[in-house]
Amino acid sequence: MNCCMRRMFEERSLEQGYNGVKYLLTIIAVCLRTAYVFETNKNHKFILKVLAGSASVLAAVFCTYWDFVHDWGLLNRTSKNRWLRDKLLVPHKRVYFIAMILNVVLRFAWLQTVLDFEFKFLHSQTVLAVVACLEIIRRGIWNFFRLENEHLNNVGKYRAFKSVPLPFSYDEDDEKDD
């Protein structure tokens, strides 16, 4: 968050400020969820549950929007690829839509820790481990599409080619062997 605020002032980019708000909302949600877990007073616990749930939903919605629009470059209504970006590296468009649905489902999966869903067949620590694993999977998917978007933006803005040549040539190595 600190980096986003610094870049907002240095680069005069309001987008970096919004990115900082994304991190701030997440920090607030985590702090409220932690306070909720450790609260013993029933009246305070209910209030913290409402606050933690509200902050968590707000953070999840804002972060999901940020993932799709800014990090992935998706949900573009004016794109030649409906609701996607103009340039895509994965040839099957349905992959992007499946990833968006998975991102939403997996991002909201951890809300069960605040909403106290009970799974009778699983121990509470097992549920936490499963939710943590789902978050790791979500972040892996996020990283793939984030990196793809960054690559396409760099190619479009800074370089005229899509691949970077290697600093060596296979032909030279073949000549030395002969």
PDB file of C-alpha atoms in Angstrom:
ATOM      1  CA  MET A   1       0.000   0.000   0.000  1.00  0.00           C
ATOM      2  CA  ASN A   2       2.875   2.336   0.831  1.00  0.00           C
ATOM      3  CA  CYS A   3       4.374   1.768  -2.619  1.00  0.00           C
ATOM      4  CA  CYS A   4       1.048   2.628  -4.268  1.00  0.00           C
ATOM      5  CA  MET A   5       0.779   5.904  -2.364  1.00  0.00           C
ATOM      6  CA  ARG A   6       4.375   6.823  -3.166  1.00  0.00           C
ATOM      7  CA  ARG A   7       3.806   6.127  -6.868  1.00  0.00           C
ATOM      8  CA  MET A   8       0.548   8.080  -6.783  1.00  0.00           C
ATOM      9  CA  PHE A   9       2.396  11.193  -5.627  1.00  0.00           C
ATOM     10  CA  GLU A  10       5.543  10.710  -7.709  1.00  0.00           C
ATOM     11  CA  GLU A  11       3.812   9.757 -10.966  1.00  0.00           C
ATOM     12  CA  ARG A  12       0.676  11.807 -10.292  1.00  0.00           C
ATOM     13  CA  SER A  13      -1.362   8.704 -11.086  1.00  0.00           C
ATOM     14  CA  LEU A  14      -4.740   8.507  -9.411  1.00  0.00           C
ATOM     15  CA  GLU A  15      -4.952   4.846 -10.470  1.00  0.00           C
ATOM     16  CA  GLN A  16      -2.149   4.055  -8.011  1.00  0.00           C
ATOM     17  CA  GLY A  17      -4.239   5.681  -5.271  1.00  0.00           C
ATOM     18  CA  TYR A  18      -7.154   3.384  -6.092  1.00  0.00           C
ATOM     19  CA  ASN A  19      -4.767   0.438  -5.989  1.00  0.00           C
ATOM     20  CA  GLY A  20      -3.716   1.589  -2.507  1.00  0.00           C
ATOM     21  CA  VAL A  21      -7.389   1.739  -1.469  1.00  0.00           C
ATOM     22  CA  LYS A  22      -7.695  -1.904  -2.574  1.00  0.00           C
ATOM     23  CA  TYR A  23      -4.932  -2.893  -0.143  1.00  0.00           C
ATOM     24  CA  LEU A  24      -6.340  -0.674   2.627  1.00  0.00           C
ATOM     25  CA  LEU A  25      -9.780  -2.318   2.330  1.00  0.00           C
ATOM     26  CA  THR A  26      -8.164  -5.746   2.543  1.00  0.00           C
ATOM     27  CA  ILE A  27      -6.157  -4.777   5.638  1.00  0.00           C
ATOM     28  CA  ILE A  28      -9.275  -3.403   7.351  1.00  0.00           C
ATOM     29  CA  ALA A  29     -11.233  -6.572   6.515  1.00  0.00           C
ATOM     30  CA  VAL A  30      -8.479  -8.835   7.869  1.00  0.00           C
ATOM     31  CA  CYS A  31      -8.152  -6.791  11.075  1.00  0.00           C
ATOM     32  CA  LEU A  32     -11.908  -6.871  11.674  1.00  0.00           C
ATOM     33  CA  ARG A  33     -12.054 -10.628  11.009  1.00  0.00           C
ATOM     34  CA  THR A  34      -9.197 -11.167  13.461  1.00  0.00           C
ATOM     35  CA  ALA A  35     -10.907  -9.022  16.102  1.00  0.00           C
ATOM     36  CA  TYR A  36     -14.115 -10.982  15.524  1.00  0.00           C
ATOM     37  CA  VAL A  37     -12.383 -14.326  16.076  1.00  0.00           C
ATOM     38  CA  PHE A  38     -10.816 -13.238  19.367  1.00  0.00           C
ATOM     39  CA  GLU A  39     -13.821 -11.339  20.792  1.00  0.00           C
ATOM     40  CA  THR A  40     -15.536 -13.044  23.748  1.00  0.00           C
ATOM     41  CA  ASN A  41     -18.348 -10.568  24.556  1.00  0.00           C
ATOM     42  CA  LYS A  42     -21.485 -11.727  22.656  1.00  0.00           C
ATOM     43  CA  ASN A  43     -22.747  -8.191  21.960  1.00  0.00           C
ATOM     44  CA  HIS A  44     -19.383  -7.034  20.663  1.00  0.00           C
ATOM     45  CA  LYS A  45     -18.946 -10.286  18.732  1.00  0.00           C
ATOM     46  CA  PHE A  46     -22.186  -9.707  16.798  1.00  0.00           C
ATOM     47  CA  ILE A  47     -21.186  -6.136  15.930  1.00  0.00           C
ATOM     48  CA  LEU A  48     -17.732  -7.289  14.849  1.00  0.00           C
ATOM     49  CA  LYS A  49     -19.284 -10.060  12.772  1.00  0.00           C
ATOM     50  CA  VAL A  50     -21.421  -7.528  10.884  1.00  0.00           C
ATOM     51  CA  LEU A  51     -18.480  -5.147  10.438  1.00  0.00           C
ATOM     52  CA  ALA A  52     -16.089  -7.920   9.413  1.00  0.00           C
ATOM     53  CA  GLY A  53     -18.610  -9.391   6.986  1.00  0.00           C
ATOM     54  CA  SER A  54     -19.384  -6.001   5.449  1.00  0.00           C
ATOM     55  CA  ALA A  55     -15.714  -5.023   5.149  1.00  0.00           C
ATOM     56  CA  SER A  56     -14.849  -8.436   3.706  1.00  0.00           C
ATOM     57  CA  VAL A  57     -17.592  -8.284   1.077  1.00  0.00           C
ATOM     58  CA  LEU A  58     -16.631  -4.703   0.147  1.00  0.00           C
ATOM     59  CA  ALA A  59     -12.953  -5.645  -0.136  1.00  0.00           C
ATOM     60  CA  ALA A  60     -13.771  -8.770  -2.154  1.00  0.00           C
ATOM     61  CA  VAL A  61     -15.984  -6.875  -4.609  1.00  0.00           C
ATOM     62  CA  PHE A  62     -13.465  -4.053  -5.080  1.00  0.00           C
ATOM     63  CA  CYS A  63     -10.522  -6.468  -5.424  1.00  0.00           C
ATOM     64  CA  THR A  64     -12.427  -8.658  -7.896  1.00  0.00           C
ATOM     65  CA  TYR A  65     -13.268  -5.613 -10.004  1.00  0.00           C
ATOM     66  CA  TRP A  66      -9.620  -4.527  -9.846  1.00  0.00           C
ATOM     67  CA  ASP A  67      -8.444  -8.000 -10.893  1.00  0.00           C
ATOM     68  CA  PHE A  68     -10.677  -8.072 -13.936  1.00  0.00           C
ATOM     69  CA  VAL A  69     -10.369  -4.505 -15.170  1.00  0.00           C
ATOM     70  CA  HIS A  70      -6.891  -3.332 -14.162  1.00  0.00           C
ATOM     71  CA  ASP A  71      -4.765  -6.417 -13.575  1.00  0.00           C
ATOM     72  CA  TRP A  72      -6.236  -8.611 -16.320  1.00  0.00           C
ATOM     73  CA  GLY A  73      -7.469  -5.879 -18.669  1.00  0.00           C
ATOM     74  CA  LEU A  74     -10.812  -7.659 -19.045  1.00  0.00           C
ATOM     75  CA  LEU A  75     -14.495  -6.622 -18.988  1.00  0.00           C
ATOM     76  CA  ASN A  76     -13.825  -4.205 -21.848  1.00  0.00           C
ATOM     77  CA  ARG A  77     -17.143  -3.459 -23.559  1.00  0.00           C
ATOM     78  CA  THR A  78     -15.502  -1.840 -26.598  1.00  0.00           C
ATOM     79  CA  SER A  79     -13.061  -4.671 -27.302  1.00  0.00           C
ATOM     80  CA  LYS A  80     -13.149  -6.681 -30.515  1.00  0.00           C
ATOM     81  CA  ASN A  81     -13.278  -9.743 -28.215  1.00  0.00           C
ATOM     82  CA  ARG A  82     -16.544  -9.174 -26.379  1.00  0.00           C
ATOM     83  CA  TRP A  83     -15.933  -8.458 -22.655  1.00  0.00           C
ATOM     84  CA  LEU A  84     -12.242  -9.336 -23.015  1.00  0.00           C
ATOM     85  CA  ARG A  85      -9.238  -7.313 -24.142  1.00  0.00           C
ATOM     86  CA  ASP A  86      -8.310  -6.807 -27.797  1.00  0.00           C
ATOM     87  CA  LYS A  87      -5.231  -9.032 -27.735  1.00  0.00           C
ATOM     88  CA  LEU A  88      -5.391 -12.493 -26.189  1.00  0.00           C
ATOM     89  CA  LEU A  89      -2.641 -15.082 -25.886  1.00  0.00           C
ATOM     90  CA  VAL A  90      -4.895 -18.034 -25.061  1.00  0.00           C
ATOM     91  CA  PRO A  91      -6.746 -19.034 -28.255  1.00  0.00           C
ATOM     92  CA  HIS A  92      -9.927 -20.216 -26.503  1.00  0.00           C
ATOM     93  CA  LYS A  93     -11.934 -17.272 -25.158  1.00  0.00           C
ATOM     94  CA  ARG A  94     -13.895 -19.486 -22.768  1.00  0.00           C
ATOM     95  CA  VAL A  95     -10.713 -19.917 -20.700  1.00  0.00           C
ATOM     96  CA  TYR A  96     -10.920 -16.227 -19.729  1.00  0.00           C
ATOM     97  CA  PHE A  97     -14.567 -16.494 -18.723  1.00  0.00           C
ATOM     98  CA  ILE A  98     -13.935 -19.672 -16.722  1.00  0.00           C
ATOM     99  CA  ALA A  99     -11.022 -17.920 -14.972  1.00  0.00           C
ATOM    100  CA  MET A 100     -13.248 -14.942 -14.126  1.00  0.00           C
ATOM    101  CA  ILE A 101     -15.920 -17.209 -12.619  1.00  0.00           C
ATOM    102  CA  LEU A 102     -13.312 -19.200 -10.671  1.00  0.00           C
ATOM    103  CA  ASN A 103     -11.748 -15.969  -9.406  1.00  0.00           C
ATOM    104  CA  VAL A 104     -15.090 -14.784  -8.007  1.00  0.00           C
ATOM    105  CA  VAL A 105     -15.978 -18.147  -6.444  1.00  0.00           C
ATOM    106  CA  LEU A 106     -12.528 -18.678  -4.936  1.00  0.00           C
ATOM    107  CA  ARG A 107     -12.218 -15.088  -3.710  1.00  0.00           C
ATOM    108  CA  PHE A 108     -15.506 -15.373  -1.837  1.00  0.00           C
ATOM    109  CA  ALA A 109     -14.724 -18.857  -0.462  1.00  0.00           C
ATOM    110  CA  TRP A 110     -12.834 -17.435   2.502  1.00  0.00           C
ATOM    111  CA  LEU A 111     -15.910 -15.475   3.576  1.00  0.00           C
ATOM    112  CA  GLN A 112     -17.089 -18.691   5.209  1.00  0.00           C
ATOM    113  CA  THR A 113     -14.607 -17.952   8.018  1.00  0.00           C
ATOM    114  CA  VAL A 114     -16.619 -14.841   8.926  1.00  0.00           C
ATOM    115  CA  LEU A 115     -20.064 -16.207   8.166  1.00  0.00           C
ATOM    116  CA  ASP A 116     -19.392 -19.365  10.228  1.00  0.00           C
ATOM    117  CA  PHE A 117     -20.631 -21.951   7.759  1.00  0.00           C
ATOM    118  CA  GLU A 118     -20.502 -25.308   9.465  1.00  0.00           C
ATOM    119  CA  PHE A 119     -19.340 -28.377   7.635  1.00  0.00           C
ATOM    120  CA  LYS A 120     -20.232 -31.271   9.928  1.00  0.00           C
ATOM    121  CA  PHE A 121     -18.027 -33.700   8.020  1.00  0.00           C
ATOM    122  CA  LEU A 122     -14.881 -31.509   8.282  1.00  0.00           C
ATOM    123  CA  HIS A 123     -12.938 -30.235  11.265  1.00  0.00           C
ATOM    124  CA  SER A 124     -12.736 -26.422  11.406  1.00  0.00           C
ATOM    125  CA  GLN A 125      -8.942 -26.481  10.916  1.00  0.00           C
ATOM    126  CA  THR A 126      -9.412 -28.671   7.834  1.00  0.00           C
ATOM    127  CA  VAL A 127     -11.839 -26.127   6.402  1.00  0.00           C
ATOM    128  CA  LEU A 128      -9.267 -23.380   6.991  1.00  0.00           C
ATOM    129  CA  ALA A 129      -6.587 -25.465   5.253  1.00  0.00           C
ATOM    130  CA  VAL A 130      -8.871 -26.107   2.268  1.00  0.00           C
ATOM    131  CA  VAL A 131      -9.763 -22.411   2.014  1.00  0.00           C
ATOM    132  CA  ALA A 132      -6.053 -21.500   2.173  1.00  0.00           C
ATOM    133  CA  CYS A 133      -5.309 -23.972  -0.634  1.00  0.00           C
ATOM    134  CA  LEU A 134      -8.147 -22.511  -2.713  1.00  0.00           C
ATOM    135  CA  GLU A 135      -6.651 -19.035  -2.218  1.00  0.00           C
ATOM    136  CA  ILE A 136      -3.272 -20.319  -3.434  1.00  0.00           C
ATOM    137  CA  ILE A 137      -4.960 -21.700  -6.557  1.00  0.00           C
ATOM    138  CA  ARG A 138      -6.811 -18.408  -7.108  1.00  0.00           C
ATOM    139  CA  ARG A 139      -3.586 -16.440  -6.834  1.00  0.00           C
ATOM    140  CA  GLY A 140      -1.885 -18.785  -9.300  1.00  0.00           C
ATOM    141  CA  ILE A 141      -4.647 -18.185 -11.829  1.00  0.00           C
ATOM    142  CA  TRP A 142      -4.502 -14.447 -11.095  1.00  0.00           C
ATOM    143  CA  ASN A 143      -0.727 -14.409 -11.659  1.00  0.00           C
ATOM    144  CA  PHE A 144      -1.070 -16.070 -15.070  1.00  0.00           C
ATOM    145  CA  PHE A 145      -3.558 -13.508 -16.393  1.00  0.00           C
ATOM    146  CA  ARG A 146      -1.789 -10.590 -14.694  1.00  0.00           C
ATOM    147  CA  LEU A 147       1.500 -11.567 -16.331  1.00  0.00           C
ATOM    148  CA  GLU A 148      -0.207 -12.060 -19.687  1.00  0.00           C
ATOM    149  CA  ASN A 149      -1.773  -8.588 -19.489  1.00  0.00           C
ATOM    150  CA  GLU A 150       1.557  -6.994 -18.490  1.00  0.00           C
ATOM    151  CA  HIS A 151       3.320  -8.731 -21.375  1.00  0.00           C
ATOM    152  CA  LEU A 152       0.724  -7.542 -23.896  1.00  0.00           C
ATOM    153  CA  ASN A 153       0.850  -3.992 -22.531  1.00  0.00           C
ATOM    154  CA  ASN A 154       4.656  -3.931 -22.720  1.00  0.00           C
ATOM    155  CA  VAL A 155       4.622  -5.264 -26.272  1.00  0.00           C
ATOM    156  CA  GLY A 156       1.996  -2.707 -27.257  1.00  0.00           C
ATOM    157  CA  LYS A 157       3.635   0.289 -25.615  1.00  0.00           C
ATOM    158  CA  TYR A 158       7.377  -0.278 -25.699  1.00  0.00           C
ATOM    159  CA  ARG A 159       8.440  -2.952 -28.180  1.00  0.00           C
ATOM    160  CA  ALA A 160       7.337  -3.833 -31.679  1.00  0.00           C
ATOM    161  CA  PHE A 161       7.887  -7.590 -31.289  1.00  0.00           C
ATOM    162  CA  LYS A 162       6.287 -10.260 -29.136  1.00  0.00           C
ATOM    163  CA  SER A 163       9.365 -12.342 -28.380  1.00  0.00           C
ATOM    164  CA  VAL A 164      12.756 -11.376 -27.033  1.00  0.00           C
ATOM    165  CA  PRO A 165      15.683 -12.931 -28.910  1.00  0.00           C
ATOM    166  CA  LEU A 166      18.078 -15.084 -26.935  1.00  0.00           C
ATOM    167  CA  PRO A 167      21.586 -13.681 -26.359  1.00  0.00           C
ATOM    168  CA  PHE A 168      23.166 -16.588 -28.225  1.00  0.00           C
ATOM    169  CA  SER A 169      22.756 -18.361 -31.530  1.00  0.00           C
ATOM    170  CA  TYR A 170      22.447 -22.093 -32.026  1.00  0.00           C
ATOM    171  CA  ASP A 171      24.150 -21.806 -35.443  1.00  0.00           C
ATOM    172  CA  GLU A 172      27.377 -20.509 -33.873  1.00  0.00           C
ATOM    173  CA  ASP A 173      27.475 -23.468 -31.465  1.00  0.00           C
ATOM    174  CA  ASP A 174      27.047 -25.936 -34.349  1.00  0.00           C
ATOM    175  CA  GLU A 175      29.998 -24.414 -36.271  1.00  0.00           C
ATOM    176  CA  LYS A 176      32.318 -24.769 -33.260  1.00  0.00           C
ATOM    177  CA  ASP A 177      31.534 -28.493 -32.944  1.00  0.00           C
ATOM    178  CA  ASP A 178      32.607 -29.203 -36.553  1.00  0.00           C
TER     179      ASP A 178
END
